PDB file of C-alpha atoms and ligand atoms in Angstrom:
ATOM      1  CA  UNK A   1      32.494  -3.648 -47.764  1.00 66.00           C
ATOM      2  CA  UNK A   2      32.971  -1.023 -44.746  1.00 88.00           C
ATOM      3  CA  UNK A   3      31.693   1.286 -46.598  1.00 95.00           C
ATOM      4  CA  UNK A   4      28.472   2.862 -46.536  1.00 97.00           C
ATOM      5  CA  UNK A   5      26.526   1.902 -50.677  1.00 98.00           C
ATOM      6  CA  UNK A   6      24.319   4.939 -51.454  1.00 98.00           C
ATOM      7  CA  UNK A   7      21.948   4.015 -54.205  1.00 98.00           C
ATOM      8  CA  UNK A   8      20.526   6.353 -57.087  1.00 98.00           C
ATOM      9  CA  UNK A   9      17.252   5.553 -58.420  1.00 98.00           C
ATOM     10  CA  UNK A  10      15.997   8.009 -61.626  1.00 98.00           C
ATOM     11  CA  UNK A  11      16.487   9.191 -64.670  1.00 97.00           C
ATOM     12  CA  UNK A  12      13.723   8.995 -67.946  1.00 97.00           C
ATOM     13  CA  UNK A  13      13.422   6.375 -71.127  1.00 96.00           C
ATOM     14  CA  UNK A  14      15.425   9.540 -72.920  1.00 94.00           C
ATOM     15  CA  UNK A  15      19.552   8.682 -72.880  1.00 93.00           C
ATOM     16  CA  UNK A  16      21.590  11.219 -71.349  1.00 92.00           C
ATOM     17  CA  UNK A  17      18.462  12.596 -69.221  1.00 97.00           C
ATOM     18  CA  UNK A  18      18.437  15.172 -67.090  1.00 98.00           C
ATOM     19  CA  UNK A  19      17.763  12.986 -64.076  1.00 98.00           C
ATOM     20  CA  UNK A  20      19.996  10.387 -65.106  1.00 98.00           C
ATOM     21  CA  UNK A  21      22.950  12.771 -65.272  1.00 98.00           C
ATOM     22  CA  UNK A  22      22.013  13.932 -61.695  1.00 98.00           C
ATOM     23  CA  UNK A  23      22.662  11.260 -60.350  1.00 98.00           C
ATOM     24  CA  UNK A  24      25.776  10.506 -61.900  1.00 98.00           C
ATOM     25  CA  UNK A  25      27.292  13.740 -60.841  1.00 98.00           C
ATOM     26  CA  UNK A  26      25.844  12.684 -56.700  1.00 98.00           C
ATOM     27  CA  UNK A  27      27.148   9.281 -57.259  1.00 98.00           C
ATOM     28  CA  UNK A  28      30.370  10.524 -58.358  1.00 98.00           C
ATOM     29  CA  UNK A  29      30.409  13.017 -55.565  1.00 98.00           C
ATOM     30  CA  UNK A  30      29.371  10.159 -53.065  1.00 98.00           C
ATOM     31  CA  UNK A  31      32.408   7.818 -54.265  1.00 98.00           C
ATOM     32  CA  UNK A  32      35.023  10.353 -54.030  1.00 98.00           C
ATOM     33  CA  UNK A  33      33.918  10.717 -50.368  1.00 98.00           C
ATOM     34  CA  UNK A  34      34.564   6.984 -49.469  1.00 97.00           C
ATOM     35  CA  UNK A  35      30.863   5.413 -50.546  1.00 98.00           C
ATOM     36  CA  UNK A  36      29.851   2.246 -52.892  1.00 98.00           C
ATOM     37  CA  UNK A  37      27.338   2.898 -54.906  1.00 98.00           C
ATOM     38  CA  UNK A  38      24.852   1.459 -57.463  1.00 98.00           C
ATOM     39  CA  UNK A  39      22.550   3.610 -60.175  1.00 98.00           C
ATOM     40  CA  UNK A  40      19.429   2.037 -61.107  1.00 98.00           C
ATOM     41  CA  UNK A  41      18.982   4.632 -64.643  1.00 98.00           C
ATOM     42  CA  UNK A  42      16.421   4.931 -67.267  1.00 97.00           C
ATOM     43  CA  UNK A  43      17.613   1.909 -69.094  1.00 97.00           C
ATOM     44  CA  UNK A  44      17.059   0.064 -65.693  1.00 97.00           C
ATOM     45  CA  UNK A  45      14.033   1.232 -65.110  1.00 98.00           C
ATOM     46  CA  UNK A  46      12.155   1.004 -68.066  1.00 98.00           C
ATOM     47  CA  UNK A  47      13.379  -2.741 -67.963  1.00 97.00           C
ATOM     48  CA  UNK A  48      11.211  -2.906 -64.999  1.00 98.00           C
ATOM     49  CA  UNK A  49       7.975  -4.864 -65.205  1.00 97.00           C
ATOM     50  CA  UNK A  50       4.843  -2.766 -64.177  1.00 97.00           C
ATOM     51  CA  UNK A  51       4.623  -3.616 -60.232  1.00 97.00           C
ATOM     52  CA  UNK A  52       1.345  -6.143 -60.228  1.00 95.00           C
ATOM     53  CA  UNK A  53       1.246  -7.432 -56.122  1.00 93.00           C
ATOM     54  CA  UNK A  54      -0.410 -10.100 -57.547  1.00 95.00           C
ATOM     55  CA  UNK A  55       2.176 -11.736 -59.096  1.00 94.00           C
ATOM     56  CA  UNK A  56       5.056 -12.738 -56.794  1.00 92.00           C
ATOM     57  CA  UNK A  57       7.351 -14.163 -59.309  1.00 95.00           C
ATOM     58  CA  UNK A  58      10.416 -11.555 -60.090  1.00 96.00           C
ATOM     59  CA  UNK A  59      12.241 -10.204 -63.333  1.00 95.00           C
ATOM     60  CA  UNK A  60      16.293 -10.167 -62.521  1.00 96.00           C
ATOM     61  CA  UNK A  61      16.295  -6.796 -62.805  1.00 95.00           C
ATOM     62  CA  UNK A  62      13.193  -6.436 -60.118  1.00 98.00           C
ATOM     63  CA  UNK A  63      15.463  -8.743 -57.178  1.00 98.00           C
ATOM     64  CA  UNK A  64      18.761  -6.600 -58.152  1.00 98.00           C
ATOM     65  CA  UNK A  65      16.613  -3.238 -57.117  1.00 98.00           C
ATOM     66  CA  UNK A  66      15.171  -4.587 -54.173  1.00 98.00           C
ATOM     67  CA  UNK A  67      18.816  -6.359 -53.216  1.00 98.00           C
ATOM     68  CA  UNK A  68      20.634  -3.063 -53.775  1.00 98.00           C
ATOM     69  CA  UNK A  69      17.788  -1.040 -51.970  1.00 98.00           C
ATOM     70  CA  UNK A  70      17.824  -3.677 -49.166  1.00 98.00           C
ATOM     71  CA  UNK A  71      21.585  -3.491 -48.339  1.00 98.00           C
ATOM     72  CA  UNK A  72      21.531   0.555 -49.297  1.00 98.00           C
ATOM     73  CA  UNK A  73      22.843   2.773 -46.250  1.00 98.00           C
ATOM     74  CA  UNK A  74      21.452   5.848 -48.081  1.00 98.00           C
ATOM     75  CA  UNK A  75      19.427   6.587 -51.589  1.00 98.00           C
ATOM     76  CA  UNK A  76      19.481   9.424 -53.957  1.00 98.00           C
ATOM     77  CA  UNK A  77      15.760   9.470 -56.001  1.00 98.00           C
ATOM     78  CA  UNK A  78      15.830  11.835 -59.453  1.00 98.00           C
ATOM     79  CA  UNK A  79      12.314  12.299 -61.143  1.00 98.00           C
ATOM     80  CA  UNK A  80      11.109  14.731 -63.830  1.00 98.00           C
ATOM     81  CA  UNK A  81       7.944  16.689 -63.324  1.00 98.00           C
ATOM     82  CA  UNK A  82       5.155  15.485 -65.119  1.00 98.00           C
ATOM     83  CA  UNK A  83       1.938  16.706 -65.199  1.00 98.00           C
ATOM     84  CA  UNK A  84       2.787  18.073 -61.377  1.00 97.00           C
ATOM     85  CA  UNK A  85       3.901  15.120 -60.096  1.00 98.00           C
ATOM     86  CA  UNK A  86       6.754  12.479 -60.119  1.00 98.00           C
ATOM     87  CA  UNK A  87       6.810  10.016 -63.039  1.00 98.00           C
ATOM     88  CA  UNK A  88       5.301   6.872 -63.520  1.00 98.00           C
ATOM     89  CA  UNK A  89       8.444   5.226 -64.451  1.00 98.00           C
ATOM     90  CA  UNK A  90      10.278   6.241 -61.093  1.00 98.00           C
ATOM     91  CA  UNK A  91       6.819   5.225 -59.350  1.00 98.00           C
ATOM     92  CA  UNK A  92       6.916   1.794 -60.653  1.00 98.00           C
ATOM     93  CA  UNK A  93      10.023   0.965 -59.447  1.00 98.00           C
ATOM     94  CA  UNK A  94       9.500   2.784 -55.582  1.00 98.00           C
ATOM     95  CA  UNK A  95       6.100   0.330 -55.834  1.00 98.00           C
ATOM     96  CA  UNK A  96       8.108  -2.418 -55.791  1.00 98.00           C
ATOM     97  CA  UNK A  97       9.935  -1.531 -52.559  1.00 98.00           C
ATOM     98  CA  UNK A  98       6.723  -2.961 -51.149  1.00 98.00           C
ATOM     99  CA  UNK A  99       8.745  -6.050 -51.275  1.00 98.00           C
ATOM    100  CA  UNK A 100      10.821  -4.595 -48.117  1.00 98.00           C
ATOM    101  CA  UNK A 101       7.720  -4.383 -46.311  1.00 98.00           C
ATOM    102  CA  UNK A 102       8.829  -7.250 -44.119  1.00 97.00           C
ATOM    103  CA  UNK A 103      12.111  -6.825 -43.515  1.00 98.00           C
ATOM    104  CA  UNK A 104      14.098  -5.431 -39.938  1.00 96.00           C
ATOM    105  CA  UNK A 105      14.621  -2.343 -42.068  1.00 96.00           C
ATOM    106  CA  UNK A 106      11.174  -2.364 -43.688  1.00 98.00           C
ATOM    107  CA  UNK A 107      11.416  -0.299 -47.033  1.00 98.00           C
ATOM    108  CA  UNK A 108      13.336   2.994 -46.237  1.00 98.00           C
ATOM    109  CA  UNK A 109      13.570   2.780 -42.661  1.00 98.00           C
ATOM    110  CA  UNK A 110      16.948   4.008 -41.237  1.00 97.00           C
ATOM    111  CA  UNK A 111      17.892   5.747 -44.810  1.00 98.00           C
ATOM    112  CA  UNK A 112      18.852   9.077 -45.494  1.00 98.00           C
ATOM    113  CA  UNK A 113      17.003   9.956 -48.985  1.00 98.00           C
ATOM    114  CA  UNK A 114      17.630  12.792 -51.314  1.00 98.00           C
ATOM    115  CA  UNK A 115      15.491  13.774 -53.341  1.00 98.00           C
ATOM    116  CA  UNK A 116      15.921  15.527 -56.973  1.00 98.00           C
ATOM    117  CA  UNK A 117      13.239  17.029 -58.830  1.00 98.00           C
ATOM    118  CA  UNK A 118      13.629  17.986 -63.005  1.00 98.00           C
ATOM    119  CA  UNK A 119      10.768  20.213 -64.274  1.00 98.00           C
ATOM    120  CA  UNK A 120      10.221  22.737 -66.468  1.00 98.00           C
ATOM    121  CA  UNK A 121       9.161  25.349 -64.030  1.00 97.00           C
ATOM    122  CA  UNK A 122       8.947  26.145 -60.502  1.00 97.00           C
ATOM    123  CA  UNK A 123       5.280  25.242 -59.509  1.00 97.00           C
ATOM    124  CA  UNK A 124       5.993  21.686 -61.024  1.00 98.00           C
ATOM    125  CA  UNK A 125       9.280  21.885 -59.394  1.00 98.00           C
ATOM    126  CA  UNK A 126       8.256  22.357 -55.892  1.00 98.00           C
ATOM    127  CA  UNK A 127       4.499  20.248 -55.944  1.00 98.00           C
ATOM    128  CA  UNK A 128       6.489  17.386 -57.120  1.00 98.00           C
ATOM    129  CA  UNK A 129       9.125  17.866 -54.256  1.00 98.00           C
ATOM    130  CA  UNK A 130       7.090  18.073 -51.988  1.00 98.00           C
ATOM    131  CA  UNK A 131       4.935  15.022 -53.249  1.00 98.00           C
ATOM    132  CA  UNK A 132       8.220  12.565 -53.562  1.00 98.00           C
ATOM    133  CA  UNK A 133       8.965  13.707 -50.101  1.00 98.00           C
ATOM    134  CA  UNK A 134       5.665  12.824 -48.497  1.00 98.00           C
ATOM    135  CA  UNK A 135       6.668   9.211 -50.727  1.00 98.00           C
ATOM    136  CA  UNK A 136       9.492   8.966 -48.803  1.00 98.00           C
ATOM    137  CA  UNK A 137       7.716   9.306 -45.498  1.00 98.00           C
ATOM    138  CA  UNK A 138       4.987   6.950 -46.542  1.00 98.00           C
ATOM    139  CA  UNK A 139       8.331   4.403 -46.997  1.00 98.00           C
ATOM    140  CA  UNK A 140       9.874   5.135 -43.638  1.00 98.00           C
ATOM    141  CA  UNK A 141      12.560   7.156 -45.131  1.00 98.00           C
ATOM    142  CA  UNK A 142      14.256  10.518 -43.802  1.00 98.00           C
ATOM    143  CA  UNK A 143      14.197  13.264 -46.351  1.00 98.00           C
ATOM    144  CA  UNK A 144      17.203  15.204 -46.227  1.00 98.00           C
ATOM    145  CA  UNK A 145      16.438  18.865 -45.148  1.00 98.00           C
ATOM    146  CA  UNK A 146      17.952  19.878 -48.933  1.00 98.00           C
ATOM    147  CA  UNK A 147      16.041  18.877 -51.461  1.00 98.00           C
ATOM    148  CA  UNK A 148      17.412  19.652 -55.240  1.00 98.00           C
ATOM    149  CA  UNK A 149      15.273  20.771 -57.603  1.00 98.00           C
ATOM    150  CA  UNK A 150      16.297  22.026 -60.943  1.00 98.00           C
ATOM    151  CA  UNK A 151      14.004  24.070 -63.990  1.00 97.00           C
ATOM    152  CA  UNK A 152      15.594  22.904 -67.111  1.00 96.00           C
ATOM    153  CA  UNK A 153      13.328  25.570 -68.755  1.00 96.00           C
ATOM    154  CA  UNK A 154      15.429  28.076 -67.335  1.00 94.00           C
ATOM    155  CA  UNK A 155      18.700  26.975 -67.916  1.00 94.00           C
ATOM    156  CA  UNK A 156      20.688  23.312 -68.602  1.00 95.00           C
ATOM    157  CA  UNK A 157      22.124  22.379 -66.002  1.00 97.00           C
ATOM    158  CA  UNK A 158      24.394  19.703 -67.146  1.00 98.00           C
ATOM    159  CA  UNK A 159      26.456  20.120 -70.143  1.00 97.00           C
ATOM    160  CA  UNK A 160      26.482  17.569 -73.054  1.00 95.00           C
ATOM    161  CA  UNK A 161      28.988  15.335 -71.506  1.00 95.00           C
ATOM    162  CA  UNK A 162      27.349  15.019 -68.323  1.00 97.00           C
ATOM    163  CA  UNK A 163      29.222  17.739 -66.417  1.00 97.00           C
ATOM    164  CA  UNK A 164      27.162  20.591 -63.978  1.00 98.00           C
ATOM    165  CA  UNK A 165      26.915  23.406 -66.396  1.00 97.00           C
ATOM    166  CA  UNK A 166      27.211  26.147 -63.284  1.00 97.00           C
ATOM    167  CA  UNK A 167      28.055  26.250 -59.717  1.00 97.00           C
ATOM    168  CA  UNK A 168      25.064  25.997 -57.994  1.00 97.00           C
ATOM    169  CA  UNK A 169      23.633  22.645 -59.569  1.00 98.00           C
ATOM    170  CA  UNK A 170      27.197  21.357 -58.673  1.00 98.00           C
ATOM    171  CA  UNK A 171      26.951  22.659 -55.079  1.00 98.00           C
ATOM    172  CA  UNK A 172      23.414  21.670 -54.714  1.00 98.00           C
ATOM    173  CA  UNK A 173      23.893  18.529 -55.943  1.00 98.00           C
ATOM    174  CA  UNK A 174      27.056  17.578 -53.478  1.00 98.00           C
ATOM    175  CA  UNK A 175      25.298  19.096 -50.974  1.00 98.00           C
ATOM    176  CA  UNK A 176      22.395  16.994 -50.980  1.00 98.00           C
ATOM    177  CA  UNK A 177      25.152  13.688 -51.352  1.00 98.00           C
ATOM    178  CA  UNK A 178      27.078  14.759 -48.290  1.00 98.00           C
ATOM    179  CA  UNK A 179      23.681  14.995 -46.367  1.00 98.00           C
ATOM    180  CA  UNK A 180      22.583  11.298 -47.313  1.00 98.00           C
ATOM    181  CA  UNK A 181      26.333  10.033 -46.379  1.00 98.00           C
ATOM    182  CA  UNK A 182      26.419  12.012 -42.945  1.00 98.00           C
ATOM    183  CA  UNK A 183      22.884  10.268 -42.040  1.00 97.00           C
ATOM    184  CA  UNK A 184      24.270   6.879 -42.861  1.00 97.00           C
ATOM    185  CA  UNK A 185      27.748   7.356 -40.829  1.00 95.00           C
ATOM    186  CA  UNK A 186      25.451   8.689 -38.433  1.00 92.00           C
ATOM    187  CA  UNK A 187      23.257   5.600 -38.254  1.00 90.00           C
ATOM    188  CA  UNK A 188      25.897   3.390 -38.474  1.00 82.00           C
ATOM    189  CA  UNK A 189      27.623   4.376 -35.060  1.00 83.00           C
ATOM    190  CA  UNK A 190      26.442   2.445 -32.542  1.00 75.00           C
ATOM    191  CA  UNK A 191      25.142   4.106 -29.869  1.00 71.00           C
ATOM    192  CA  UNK A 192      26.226   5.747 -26.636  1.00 68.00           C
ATOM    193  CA  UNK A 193      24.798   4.431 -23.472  1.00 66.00           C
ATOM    194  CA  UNK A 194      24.553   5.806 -19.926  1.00 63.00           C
ATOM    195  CA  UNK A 195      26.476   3.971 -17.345  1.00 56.00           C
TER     196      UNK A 195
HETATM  197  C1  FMN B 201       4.639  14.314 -70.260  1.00 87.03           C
HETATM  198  C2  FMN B 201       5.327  15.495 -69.649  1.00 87.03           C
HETATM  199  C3  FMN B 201       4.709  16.214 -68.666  1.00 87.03           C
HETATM  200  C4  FMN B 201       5.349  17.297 -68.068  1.00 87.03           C
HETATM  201  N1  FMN B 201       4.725  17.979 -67.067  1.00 87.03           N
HETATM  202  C5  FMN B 201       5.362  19.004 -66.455  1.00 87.03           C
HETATM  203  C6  FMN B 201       4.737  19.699 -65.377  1.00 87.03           C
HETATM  204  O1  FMN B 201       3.612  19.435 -65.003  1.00 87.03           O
HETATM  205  N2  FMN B 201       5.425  20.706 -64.792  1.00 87.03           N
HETATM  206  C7  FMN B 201       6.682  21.055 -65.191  1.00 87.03           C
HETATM  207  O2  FMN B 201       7.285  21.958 -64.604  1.00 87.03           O
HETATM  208  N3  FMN B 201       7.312  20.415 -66.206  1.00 87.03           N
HETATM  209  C8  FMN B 201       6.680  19.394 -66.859  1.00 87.03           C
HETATM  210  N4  FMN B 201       7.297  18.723 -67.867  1.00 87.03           N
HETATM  211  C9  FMN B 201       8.678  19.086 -68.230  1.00 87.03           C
HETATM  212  C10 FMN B 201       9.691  18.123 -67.609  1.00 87.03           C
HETATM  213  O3  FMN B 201       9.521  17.996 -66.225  1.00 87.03           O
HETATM  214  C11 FMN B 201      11.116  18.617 -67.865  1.00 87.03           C
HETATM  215  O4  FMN B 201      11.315  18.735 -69.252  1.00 87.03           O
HETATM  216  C12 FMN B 201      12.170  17.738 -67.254  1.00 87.03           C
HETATM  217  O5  FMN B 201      13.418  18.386 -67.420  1.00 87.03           O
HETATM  218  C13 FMN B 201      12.228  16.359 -67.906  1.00 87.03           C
HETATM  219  O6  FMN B 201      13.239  15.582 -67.308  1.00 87.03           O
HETATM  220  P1  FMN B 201      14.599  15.219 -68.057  1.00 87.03           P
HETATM  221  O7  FMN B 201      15.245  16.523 -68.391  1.00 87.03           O
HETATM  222  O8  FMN B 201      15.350  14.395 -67.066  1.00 87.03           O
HETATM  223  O9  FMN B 201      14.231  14.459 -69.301  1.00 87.03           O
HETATM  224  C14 FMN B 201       6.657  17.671 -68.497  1.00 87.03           C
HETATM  225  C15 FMN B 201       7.272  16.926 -69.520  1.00 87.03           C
HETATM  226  C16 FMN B 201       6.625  15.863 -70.101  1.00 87.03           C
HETATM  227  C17 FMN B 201       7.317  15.087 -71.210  1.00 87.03           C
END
């Protein structure tokens, strides 16, 4: 239990989706390097009631997002482009961190997040960074200076079975992982005091 649970949040309704497979290949990356982890995928997601403040009462799969975000020491977030900004699907489910709002660690507060962007060209690509990012603020969350995105226009990145399909998605992609785990070691040590 020592050791620091980095949760993915992402993916589209489509199996196998870009986004998805992202975060497979950072949670992968994150578990060889000593972390727990937890992906919240398409599936998950689209299981996901629409977020209504209104109505208190909670779906299971509603309390196991908010439980897993609650006890997270870092989180990955993968959305497509659409339209220039980040999906509705992965929306609905960051609207429901609202539920964190009165907690010690209120939403992302203390939490490394890494962001992943899918589009199908740069100027979607970067708006829709830049937007999740500002998100992320908004939540109390630290962006991590790298933030991944990839134009599946271009090229695929990930090959049918879910591996990187070239170097730099795989570097990109570890990188970004190894930037959410330092933060969380990092805010795990306690501190050093003057005498
Ligand atoms: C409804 C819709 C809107 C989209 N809008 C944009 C967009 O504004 N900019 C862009 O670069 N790509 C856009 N795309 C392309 C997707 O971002 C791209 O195909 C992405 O790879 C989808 O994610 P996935 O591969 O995980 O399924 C759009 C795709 C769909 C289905």
């Amino acid at each position: 239990m020592n050791a620091p649970l980095i949760v993915g949040i992402g993916g589209t309704t489509r199996p196998g989706s870009s986004g998805e497979t992202a975060l497979r290949v950072a949670l992968a990356h994150a578990e060889r390097a000593g972390a727990r982890t937890r992906l919240f995928g398409g599936a998950d997601l689209a299981a996901l009631p629409h977020y209504a403040p209104e109505h208190p009462e909670r779906h299971a799969v509603q309390t196991e997002l908010v439980e897993a975000v609650r006890a997270a020491d870092g989180v990955l977030i993968a959305t497509p482009s659409y339209h220039g900004g980040m999906s509705g699907l992965v929306k609905n489910a960051l609207d429901l961190l609202e539920d964190l709002r009165g907690d010690a660690r209120p939403y992302l507060d203390g939490r490394a997040v890494g962001v992943i962007v899918l589009a199908g060209g740069w100027q979607g690509a970067g708006v829709t960074l830049s937007a999740l990012r500002d998100i992320v603020h908004a939540l109390r969350g630290w962006p991590t200076p790298l933030g991944v995105t990839l134009n599946t226009a271009a090229s695929r990145p990930f090959t049918p079975d879910g591996e990187c399909a070239d170097d730099t998605t795989r570097s990109q992609l570890h990188t970004l992982t190894d930037q959410v785990l330092a933060f969380a070691r990092m805010a795990r040590t306690p501190a050093v005091t003057g005498a």
